[in-house]
XYZ file of C-alpha atoms in Angstrom:
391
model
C -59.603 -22.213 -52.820
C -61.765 -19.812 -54.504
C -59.972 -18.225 -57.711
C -62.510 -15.025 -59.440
C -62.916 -15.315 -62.522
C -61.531 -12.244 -63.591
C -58.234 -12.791 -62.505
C -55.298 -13.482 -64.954
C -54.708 -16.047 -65.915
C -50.852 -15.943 -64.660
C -52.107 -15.220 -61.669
C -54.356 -17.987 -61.854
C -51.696 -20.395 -62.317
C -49.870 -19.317 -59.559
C -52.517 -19.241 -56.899
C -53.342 -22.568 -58.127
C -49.302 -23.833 -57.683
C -49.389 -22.360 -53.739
C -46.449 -20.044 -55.469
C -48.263 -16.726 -53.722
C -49.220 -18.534 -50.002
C -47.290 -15.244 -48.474
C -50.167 -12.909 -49.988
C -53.102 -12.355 -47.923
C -56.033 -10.595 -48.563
C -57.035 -7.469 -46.164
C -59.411 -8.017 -43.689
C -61.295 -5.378 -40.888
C -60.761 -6.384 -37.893
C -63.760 -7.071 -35.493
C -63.284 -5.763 -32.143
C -63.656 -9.016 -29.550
C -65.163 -9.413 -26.318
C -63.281 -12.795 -25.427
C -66.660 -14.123 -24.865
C -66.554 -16.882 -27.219
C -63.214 -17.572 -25.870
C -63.505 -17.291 -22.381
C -66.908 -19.560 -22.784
C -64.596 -22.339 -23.771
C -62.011 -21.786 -21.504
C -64.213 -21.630 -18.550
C -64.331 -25.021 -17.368
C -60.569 -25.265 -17.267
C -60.358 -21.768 -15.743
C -62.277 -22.622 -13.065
C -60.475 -25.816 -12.123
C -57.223 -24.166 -12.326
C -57.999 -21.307 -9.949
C -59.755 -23.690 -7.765
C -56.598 -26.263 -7.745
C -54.517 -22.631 -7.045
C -57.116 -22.083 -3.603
C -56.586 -25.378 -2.549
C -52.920 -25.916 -2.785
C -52.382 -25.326 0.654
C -53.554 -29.300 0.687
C -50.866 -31.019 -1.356
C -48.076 -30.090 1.391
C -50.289 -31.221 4.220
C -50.704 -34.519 2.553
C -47.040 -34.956 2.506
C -47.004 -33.697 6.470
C -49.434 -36.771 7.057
C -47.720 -39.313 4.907
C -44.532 -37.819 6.648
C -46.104 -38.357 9.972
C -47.349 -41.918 8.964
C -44.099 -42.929 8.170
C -45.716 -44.186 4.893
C -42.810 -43.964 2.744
C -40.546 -45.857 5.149
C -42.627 -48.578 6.378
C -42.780 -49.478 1.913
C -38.965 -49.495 1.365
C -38.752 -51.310 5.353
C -40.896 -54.235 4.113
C -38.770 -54.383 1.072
C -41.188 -54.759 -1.699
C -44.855 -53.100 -2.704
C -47.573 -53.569 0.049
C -51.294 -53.725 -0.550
C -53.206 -51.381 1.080
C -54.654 -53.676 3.694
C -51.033 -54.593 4.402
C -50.118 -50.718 4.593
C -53.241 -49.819 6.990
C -52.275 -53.050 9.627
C -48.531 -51.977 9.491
C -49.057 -48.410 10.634
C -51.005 -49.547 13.284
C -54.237 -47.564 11.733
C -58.027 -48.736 12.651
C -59.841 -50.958 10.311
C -62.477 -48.478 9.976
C -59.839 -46.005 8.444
C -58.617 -48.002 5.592
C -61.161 -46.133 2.919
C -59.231 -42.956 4.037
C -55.865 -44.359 3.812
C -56.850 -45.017 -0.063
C -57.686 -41.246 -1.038
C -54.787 -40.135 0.724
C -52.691 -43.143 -0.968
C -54.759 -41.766 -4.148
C -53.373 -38.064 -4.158
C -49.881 -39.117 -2.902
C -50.051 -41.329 -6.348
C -51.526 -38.062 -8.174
C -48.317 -36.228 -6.678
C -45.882 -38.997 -7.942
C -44.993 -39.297 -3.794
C -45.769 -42.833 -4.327
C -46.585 -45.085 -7.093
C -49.867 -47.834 -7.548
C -49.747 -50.670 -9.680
C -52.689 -52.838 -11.008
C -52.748 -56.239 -12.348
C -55.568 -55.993 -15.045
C -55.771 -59.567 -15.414
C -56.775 -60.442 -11.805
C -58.606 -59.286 -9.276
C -55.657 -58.469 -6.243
C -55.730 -55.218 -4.736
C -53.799 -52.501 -5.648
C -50.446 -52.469 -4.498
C -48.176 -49.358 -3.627
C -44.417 -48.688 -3.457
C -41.725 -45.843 -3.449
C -40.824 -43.393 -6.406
C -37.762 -41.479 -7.027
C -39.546 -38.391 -4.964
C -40.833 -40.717 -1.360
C -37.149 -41.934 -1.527
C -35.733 -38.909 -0.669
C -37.113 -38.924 2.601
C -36.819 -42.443 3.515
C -34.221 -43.888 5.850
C -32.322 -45.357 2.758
C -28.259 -45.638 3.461
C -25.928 -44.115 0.947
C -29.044 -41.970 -0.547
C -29.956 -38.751 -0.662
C -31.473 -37.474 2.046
C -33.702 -34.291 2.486
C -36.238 -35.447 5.563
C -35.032 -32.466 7.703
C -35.837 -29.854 4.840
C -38.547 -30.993 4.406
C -39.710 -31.325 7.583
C -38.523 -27.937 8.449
C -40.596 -26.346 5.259
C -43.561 -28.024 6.590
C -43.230 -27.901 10.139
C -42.743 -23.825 10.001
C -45.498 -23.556 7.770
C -47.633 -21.691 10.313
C -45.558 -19.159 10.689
C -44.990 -18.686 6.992
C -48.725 -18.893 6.095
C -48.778 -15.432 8.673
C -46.130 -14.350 6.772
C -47.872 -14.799 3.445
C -51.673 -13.545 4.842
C -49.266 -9.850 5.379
C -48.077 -9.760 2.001
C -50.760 -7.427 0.476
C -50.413 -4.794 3.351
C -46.546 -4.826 3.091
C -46.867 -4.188 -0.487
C -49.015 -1.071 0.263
C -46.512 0.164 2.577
C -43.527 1.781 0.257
C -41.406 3.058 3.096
C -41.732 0.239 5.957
C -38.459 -1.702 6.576
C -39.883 -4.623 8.017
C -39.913 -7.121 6.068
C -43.974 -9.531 6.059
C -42.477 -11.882 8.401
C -41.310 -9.135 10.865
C -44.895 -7.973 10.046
C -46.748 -11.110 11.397
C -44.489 -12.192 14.374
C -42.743 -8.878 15.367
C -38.979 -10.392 14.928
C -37.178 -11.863 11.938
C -36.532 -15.586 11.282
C -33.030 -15.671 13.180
C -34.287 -13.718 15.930
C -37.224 -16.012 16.764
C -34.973 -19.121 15.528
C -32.538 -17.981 18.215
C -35.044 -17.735 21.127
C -36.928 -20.722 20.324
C -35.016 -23.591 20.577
C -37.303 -26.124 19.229
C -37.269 -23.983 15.716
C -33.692 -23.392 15.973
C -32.846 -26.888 16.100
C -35.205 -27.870 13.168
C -33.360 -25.391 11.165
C -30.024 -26.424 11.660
C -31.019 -30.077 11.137
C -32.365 -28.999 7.979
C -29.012 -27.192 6.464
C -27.473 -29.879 7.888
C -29.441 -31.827 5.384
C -28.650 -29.396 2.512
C -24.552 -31.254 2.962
C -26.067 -34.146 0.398
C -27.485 -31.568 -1.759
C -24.535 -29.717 -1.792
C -22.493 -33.005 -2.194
C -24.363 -33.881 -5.623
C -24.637 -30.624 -6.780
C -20.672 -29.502 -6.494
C -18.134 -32.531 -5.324
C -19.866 -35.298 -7.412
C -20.335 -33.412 -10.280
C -16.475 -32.335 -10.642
C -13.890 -30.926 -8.196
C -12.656 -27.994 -10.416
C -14.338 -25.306 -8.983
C -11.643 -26.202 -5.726
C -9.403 -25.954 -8.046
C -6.198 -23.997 -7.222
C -8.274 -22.767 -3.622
C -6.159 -23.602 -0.091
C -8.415 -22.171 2.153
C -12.367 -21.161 1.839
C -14.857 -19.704 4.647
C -18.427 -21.271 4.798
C -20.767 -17.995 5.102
C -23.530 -19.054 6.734
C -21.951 -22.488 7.411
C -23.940 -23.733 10.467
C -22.807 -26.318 12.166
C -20.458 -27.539 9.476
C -21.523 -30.083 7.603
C -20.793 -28.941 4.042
C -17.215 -27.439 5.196
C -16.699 -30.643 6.531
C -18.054 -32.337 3.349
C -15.602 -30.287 1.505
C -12.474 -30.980 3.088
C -13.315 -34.560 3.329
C -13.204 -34.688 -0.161
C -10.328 -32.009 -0.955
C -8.499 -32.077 1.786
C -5.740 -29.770 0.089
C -8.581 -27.072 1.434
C -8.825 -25.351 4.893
C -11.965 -24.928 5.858
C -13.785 -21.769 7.849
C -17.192 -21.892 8.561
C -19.033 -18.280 9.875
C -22.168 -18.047 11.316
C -24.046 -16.061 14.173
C -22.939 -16.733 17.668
C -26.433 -18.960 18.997
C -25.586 -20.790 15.922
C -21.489 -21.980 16.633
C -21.794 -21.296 20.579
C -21.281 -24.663 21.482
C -19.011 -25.940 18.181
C -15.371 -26.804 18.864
C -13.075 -26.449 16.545
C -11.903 -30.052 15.524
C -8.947 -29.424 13.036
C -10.890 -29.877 10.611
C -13.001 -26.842 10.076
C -12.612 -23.634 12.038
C -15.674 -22.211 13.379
C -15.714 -18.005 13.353
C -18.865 -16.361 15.193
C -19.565 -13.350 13.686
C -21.975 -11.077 11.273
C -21.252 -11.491 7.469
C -22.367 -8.250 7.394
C -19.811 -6.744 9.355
C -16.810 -9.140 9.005
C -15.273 -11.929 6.773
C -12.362 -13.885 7.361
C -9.287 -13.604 4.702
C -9.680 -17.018 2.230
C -8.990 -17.941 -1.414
C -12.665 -18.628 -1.885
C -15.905 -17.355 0.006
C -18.734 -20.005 -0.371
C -22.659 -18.235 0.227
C -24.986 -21.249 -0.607
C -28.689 -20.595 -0.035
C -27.685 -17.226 1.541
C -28.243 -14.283 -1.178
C -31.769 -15.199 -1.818
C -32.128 -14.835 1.560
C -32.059 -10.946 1.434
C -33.051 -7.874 -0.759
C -30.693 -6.306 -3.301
C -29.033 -3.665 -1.066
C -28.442 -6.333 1.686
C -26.764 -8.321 -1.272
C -24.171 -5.882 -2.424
C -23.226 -5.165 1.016
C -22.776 -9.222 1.570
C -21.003 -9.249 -1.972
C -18.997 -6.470 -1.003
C -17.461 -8.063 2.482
C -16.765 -10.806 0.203
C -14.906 -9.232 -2.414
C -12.424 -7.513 0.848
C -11.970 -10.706 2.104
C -10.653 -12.549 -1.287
C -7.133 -12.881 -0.246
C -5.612 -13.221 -3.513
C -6.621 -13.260 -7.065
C -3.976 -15.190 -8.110
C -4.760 -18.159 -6.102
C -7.994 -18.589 -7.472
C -10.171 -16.457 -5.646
C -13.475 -15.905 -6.164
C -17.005 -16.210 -4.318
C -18.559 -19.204 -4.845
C -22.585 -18.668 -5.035
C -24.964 -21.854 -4.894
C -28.417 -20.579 -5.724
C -31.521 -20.921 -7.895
C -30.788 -18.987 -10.931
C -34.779 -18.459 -12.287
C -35.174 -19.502 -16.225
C -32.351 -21.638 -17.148
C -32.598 -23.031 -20.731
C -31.733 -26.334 -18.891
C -34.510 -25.758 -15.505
C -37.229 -24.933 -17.614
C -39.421 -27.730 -15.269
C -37.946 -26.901 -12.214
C -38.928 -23.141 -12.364
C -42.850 -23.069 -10.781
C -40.798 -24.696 -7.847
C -38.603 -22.309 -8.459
C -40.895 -19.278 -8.180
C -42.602 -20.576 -4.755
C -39.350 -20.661 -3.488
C -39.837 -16.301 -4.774
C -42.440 -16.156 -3.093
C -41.429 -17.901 0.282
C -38.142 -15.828 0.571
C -40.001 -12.368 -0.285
C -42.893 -12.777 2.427
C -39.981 -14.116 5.241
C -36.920 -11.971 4.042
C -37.960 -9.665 1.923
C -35.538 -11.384 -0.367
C -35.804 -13.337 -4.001
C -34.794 -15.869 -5.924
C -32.828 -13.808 -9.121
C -32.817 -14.791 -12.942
C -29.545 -14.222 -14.671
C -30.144 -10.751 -15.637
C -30.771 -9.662 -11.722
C -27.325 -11.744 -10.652
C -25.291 -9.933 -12.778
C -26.418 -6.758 -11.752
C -25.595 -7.171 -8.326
C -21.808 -8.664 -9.400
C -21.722 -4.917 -11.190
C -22.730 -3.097 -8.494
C -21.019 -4.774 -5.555
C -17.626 -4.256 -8.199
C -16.851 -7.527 -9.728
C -15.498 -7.729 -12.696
C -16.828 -10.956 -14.246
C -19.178 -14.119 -13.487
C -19.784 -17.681 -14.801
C -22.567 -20.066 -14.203
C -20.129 -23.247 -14.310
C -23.128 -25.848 -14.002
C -26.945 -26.206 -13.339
C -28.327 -28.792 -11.641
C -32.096 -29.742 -10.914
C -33.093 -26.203 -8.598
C -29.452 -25.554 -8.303
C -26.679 -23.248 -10.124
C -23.016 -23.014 -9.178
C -21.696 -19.505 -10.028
C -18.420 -18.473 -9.803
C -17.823 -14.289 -9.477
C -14.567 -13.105 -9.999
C -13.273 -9.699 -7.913
């Protein structure tokens, strides 16, 4: 530290003790050009936007592993496989085997599947499962999510069209359409409805969303049930979460509504009652209204409206009732990792809805304006929060 000589020597002393470390001298300030800055930063810049161009390659990879069956022919042969071992049991050409180990390479750089090494000998490599690859495996009594994913990646196409419209819909203040409707002249459910093959994928892919739902609500405590008889299913499909629920609470009568192509060939079982109708229009009387994955699926006005048919058909107050809202809420102190997934998931439902995936701020204004009194996030899970809205 460098102490003039002129200075007291009071002063001196307590420089010299750190005693005045809050005093500063006064500088000019240079105006910057960020060159210096930006010089270093370059390298890394220019990975990162290059890594941002090419992501469209990290879900294809999963398509192919998906398609390979990679993930289930490891956890079939019940223990890590060498890549030679891999390459003969899919039924892949010798002369492929050098390509099976880059794409075995960037499913490892994904954490999709795991390599392990002996440093002390000279074995090959060999490969097994992780925590992510088992999700889509045929594993009993697991988690399952093989139909969502396939679904995400199998409608990719027409979401990529979707996405390629979202700088003219931007431009465009007053059109009502939302990019989807832009790029394939129809909206999800209307080309879902006419086109079997998608409709089927998409059903089979809520249908997948039960075990989600399962370990996001039941497993983690039965108290949001609490004091609920009955409860409609918005949205419900073919049933498997309203079946899930009064499986496991069977104090509960169950309603499930969704659009007619959707519960056209349902019977009702005596287990869960199947209602076609429009949310929009109509909702069954019940202690609780459950809308999972639903809100994000539609703009703010659409919401209160939704909120609003809710709030009518809450039989009683007294009994409990309340809507029931499974949905990502964007920035939770306890999702901080989970929110660039999170934000994709933005982007996916603006470009095919027009909708959004809401931070806590943005829920609570549409509880206010649809009339609700009060709201409480009761857990947070992974993507997932459970709120409960009170009329």
């Amino acid at each position: 530290m460098y102490i003039p000589s002129s200075i007291t020597a009071e002063k001196r002393s307590r420089l010299e003790s750190g005693e005045c470390h809050r005093l500063t001298c006064a500088a000019v300030p240079l105006p910057s050009t960020g060159l210096v800055s930006m010089e270093n930063k370059e390298p890394q810049a220019v990975a990162e936007l290059m890594n941002m161009a090419l992501g469209f390659i990290k879900p294809m990879s999963l398509k192919c592993a998906l398609d390979l069956g990679i993930a289930d022919q490891i956890y079939s042969h019940g223990r890590p496989m060498t890549l030679s071992q891999l390459q003969s049991a899919l039924s892949l050409p010798q002369s492929k085997e050098p390509h099976l180990r880059h794409l075995m390479r960037i499913l490892t750089h994904f954490g999709f599947i795991q390599m392990q090494i002996d440093a002390n000998t000279s074995a090959e490599p060999i490969y097994d499962i992780t925590p992510m690859s088992s999700l889509v495996t045929n594993k009993e009594g697991s988690l399952n999510l093989v139909s969502l994913v396939r679904f995400r990646l199998e409608s990719i196409e027409e979401n990529i069209k979707a996405l390629l419209c979202m700088a003219e819909w931007l431009k465009q203040g007053d059109n009502k359409q939302t990019p989807f409707e832009m790029a394939h002249g129809c909206r999800l459910w209307e080309m879902a409805s006419e086109n079997s093959r998608l409709n089927e994928s998409f059903n089979s892919s809520m249908a997948s969303t039960t075990s989600l739902f399962t370990n996001v609500i039941i497993k983690s405590g039965g108290d949001i049930f609490k004091g609920i008889e009955s409860l409609v299913d918005v949205g419900g499909g073919i049933g498997k979460v309203a079946k899930s629920i009064a499986s496991n609470f069977p104090h509960v009568k169950c309603t499930v509504l969704d659009l007619p192509h959707v519960v056209r060939d349902l019977a009702n079982d005596g287990v869960v009652k199947f209602v076609s109708g429009n949310m929009f229009d109509y909702i069954p009387p019940a202690d609780a209204i459950l809308l999972k994955f639903v809100l994000h699926n539609w703009g703010d006005d659409d919401c209160i409206k939704i909120l609003k048919r809710c709030k009518e058909a809450i039989s009683s107050t007294e009994a409990g009732g309340k809507v029931i809202i499974v949905d990502a809420v964007v920035g939770r102190p306890r999702a901080r990792e989970y929110e660039e997934t999170q934000l994709l998931l933005d982007m996916l439902m603006i470009s095919v809805h027009a909708g959004a995936e809401r931070d806590e701020n943005e829920w609570e204004s549409l509880f206010t304006k649809a009339g609700f009194s009060s709201y409480n996030i009761a857990r947070t899970i992974g993507l997932l929060s459970v709120i409960e809205v009170y009329p």
